[in-house]
mmCIF file of C-alpha atoms in Angstrom:
data_model
loop_
_atom_site.group_PDB
_atom_site.id
_atom_site.type_symbol
_atom_site.label_atom_id
_atom_site.label_comp_id
_atom_site.label_asym_id
_atom_site.label_seq_id
_atom_site.Cartn_x
_atom_site.Cartn_y
_atom_site.Cartn_z
ATOM 1 C CA MET A 1 0.001 0.003 0.000
ATOM 2 C CA PRO A 2 1.499 3.405 -0.926
ATOM 3 C CA LYS A 3 2.008 6.151 1.593
ATOM 4 C CA VAL A 4 -0.733 8.776 1.919
ATOM 5 C CA LYS A 5 0.529 12.247 0.936
ATOM 6 C CA THR A 6 -0.084 15.162 3.241
ATOM 7 C CA SER A 7 -1.739 18.202 1.656
ATOM 8 C CA ARG A 8 0.961 20.843 2.023
ATOM 9 C CA ALA A 9 -1.600 23.664 1.871
ATOM 10 C CA ALA A 10 -3.470 22.180 4.856
ATOM 11 C CA ALA A 11 -0.257 21.432 6.746
ATOM 12 C CA LYS A 12 0.669 25.115 6.639
ATOM 13 C CA ARG A 13 -2.742 26.197 7.977
ATOM 14 C CA PHE A 14 -3.612 23.584 10.617
ATOM 15 C CA LYS A 15 -1.815 21.974 13.545
ATOM 16 C CA LYS A 16 -3.016 18.907 15.473
ATOM 17 C CA THR A 17 -3.533 19.295 19.207
ATOM 18 C CA GLY A 18 -2.699 16.617 21.745
ATOM 19 C CA THR A 19 -6.246 15.289 21.698
ATOM 20 C CA GLY A 20 -6.345 15.158 17.876
ATOM 21 C CA LYS A 21 -8.383 18.309 17.204
ATOM 22 C CA LEU A 22 -7.259 20.787 14.564
ATOM 23 C CA LYS A 23 -6.057 24.229 15.552
ATOM 24 C CA ARG A 24 -6.271 27.137 13.112
ATOM 25 C CA MET A 25 -5.670 30.885 13.055
ATOM 26 C CA LYS A 26 -8.511 33.359 12.530
ATOM 27 C CA ALA A 27 -9.117 35.232 9.281
ATOM 28 C CA TYR A 28 -9.602 39.013 8.632
ATOM 29 C CA LYS A 29 -6.267 40.093 10.148
ATOM 30 C CA SER A 30 -4.209 40.928 7.039
ATOM 31 C CA HIS A 31 -5.298 44.338 5.750
ATOM 32 C CA ILE A 32 -7.896 47.143 6.125
ATOM 33 C CA LEU A 33 -7.153 47.173 9.848
ATOM 34 C CA THR A 34 -7.790 50.866 10.529
ATOM 35 C CA LYS A 35 -11.577 50.508 10.755
ATOM 36 C CA LYS A 36 -11.384 47.446 13.053
ATOM 37 C CA SER A 37 -11.374 48.085 16.775
ATOM 38 C CA GLN A 38 -8.369 47.239 18.932
ATOM 39 C CA LYS A 39 -10.411 44.624 20.780
ATOM 40 C CA ARG A 40 -11.472 42.919 17.543
ATOM 41 C CA LYS A 41 -7.866 42.800 16.233
ATOM 42 C CA ARG A 42 -6.596 41.466 19.577
ATOM 43 C CA ASN A 43 -9.164 38.655 19.494
ATOM 44 C CA LEU A 44 -8.184 37.780 15.904
ATOM 45 C CA ARG A 45 -4.645 37.046 17.058
ATOM 46 C CA LYS A 46 -5.704 33.994 19.051
ATOM 47 C CA ALA A 47 -5.861 30.515 17.611
ATOM 48 C CA THR A 48 -9.095 28.502 17.669
ATOM 49 C CA VAL A 49 -10.227 24.964 17.151
ATOM 50 C CA ALA A 50 -11.596 24.025 13.709
ATOM 51 C CA VAL A 51 -15.316 23.157 13.444
ATOM 52 C CA PRO A 52 -15.851 19.384 13.871
ATOM 53 C CA SER A 53 -17.751 19.081 10.569
ATOM 54 C CA ASN A 54 -14.786 20.490 8.680
ATOM 55 C CA ALA A 55 -12.213 18.709 10.850
ATOM 56 C CA LYS A 56 -13.408 15.301 9.709
ATOM 57 C CA VAL A 57 -12.491 16.123 6.065
ATOM 58 C CA MET A 58 -9.266 17.909 7.083
ATOM 59 C CA LYS A 59 -7.994 14.857 8.977
ATOM 60 C CA LYS A 60 -8.053 12.840 5.725
ATOM 61 C CA ILE A 61 -5.652 15.237 4.033
ATOM 62 C CA LEU A 62 -3.504 15.527 7.197
ATOM 63 C CA PRO A 63 -2.727 11.847 7.883
ATOM 64 C CA TYR A 64 0.453 12.364 9.951
#
């Protein structure tokens, strides 16, 4: 049986936690930041866990 290839695009965007969940960074933090409040930008810095419905598909392309 051949090895399963990891999707490099997904590998750069997601990390697996100790319990097997997928951690991701939040969007909307790259440009047009002047109109966004300081509180909003601060909260966008934090990582979050991917939604379980998406995580099921993501785990197939992140086998290792």
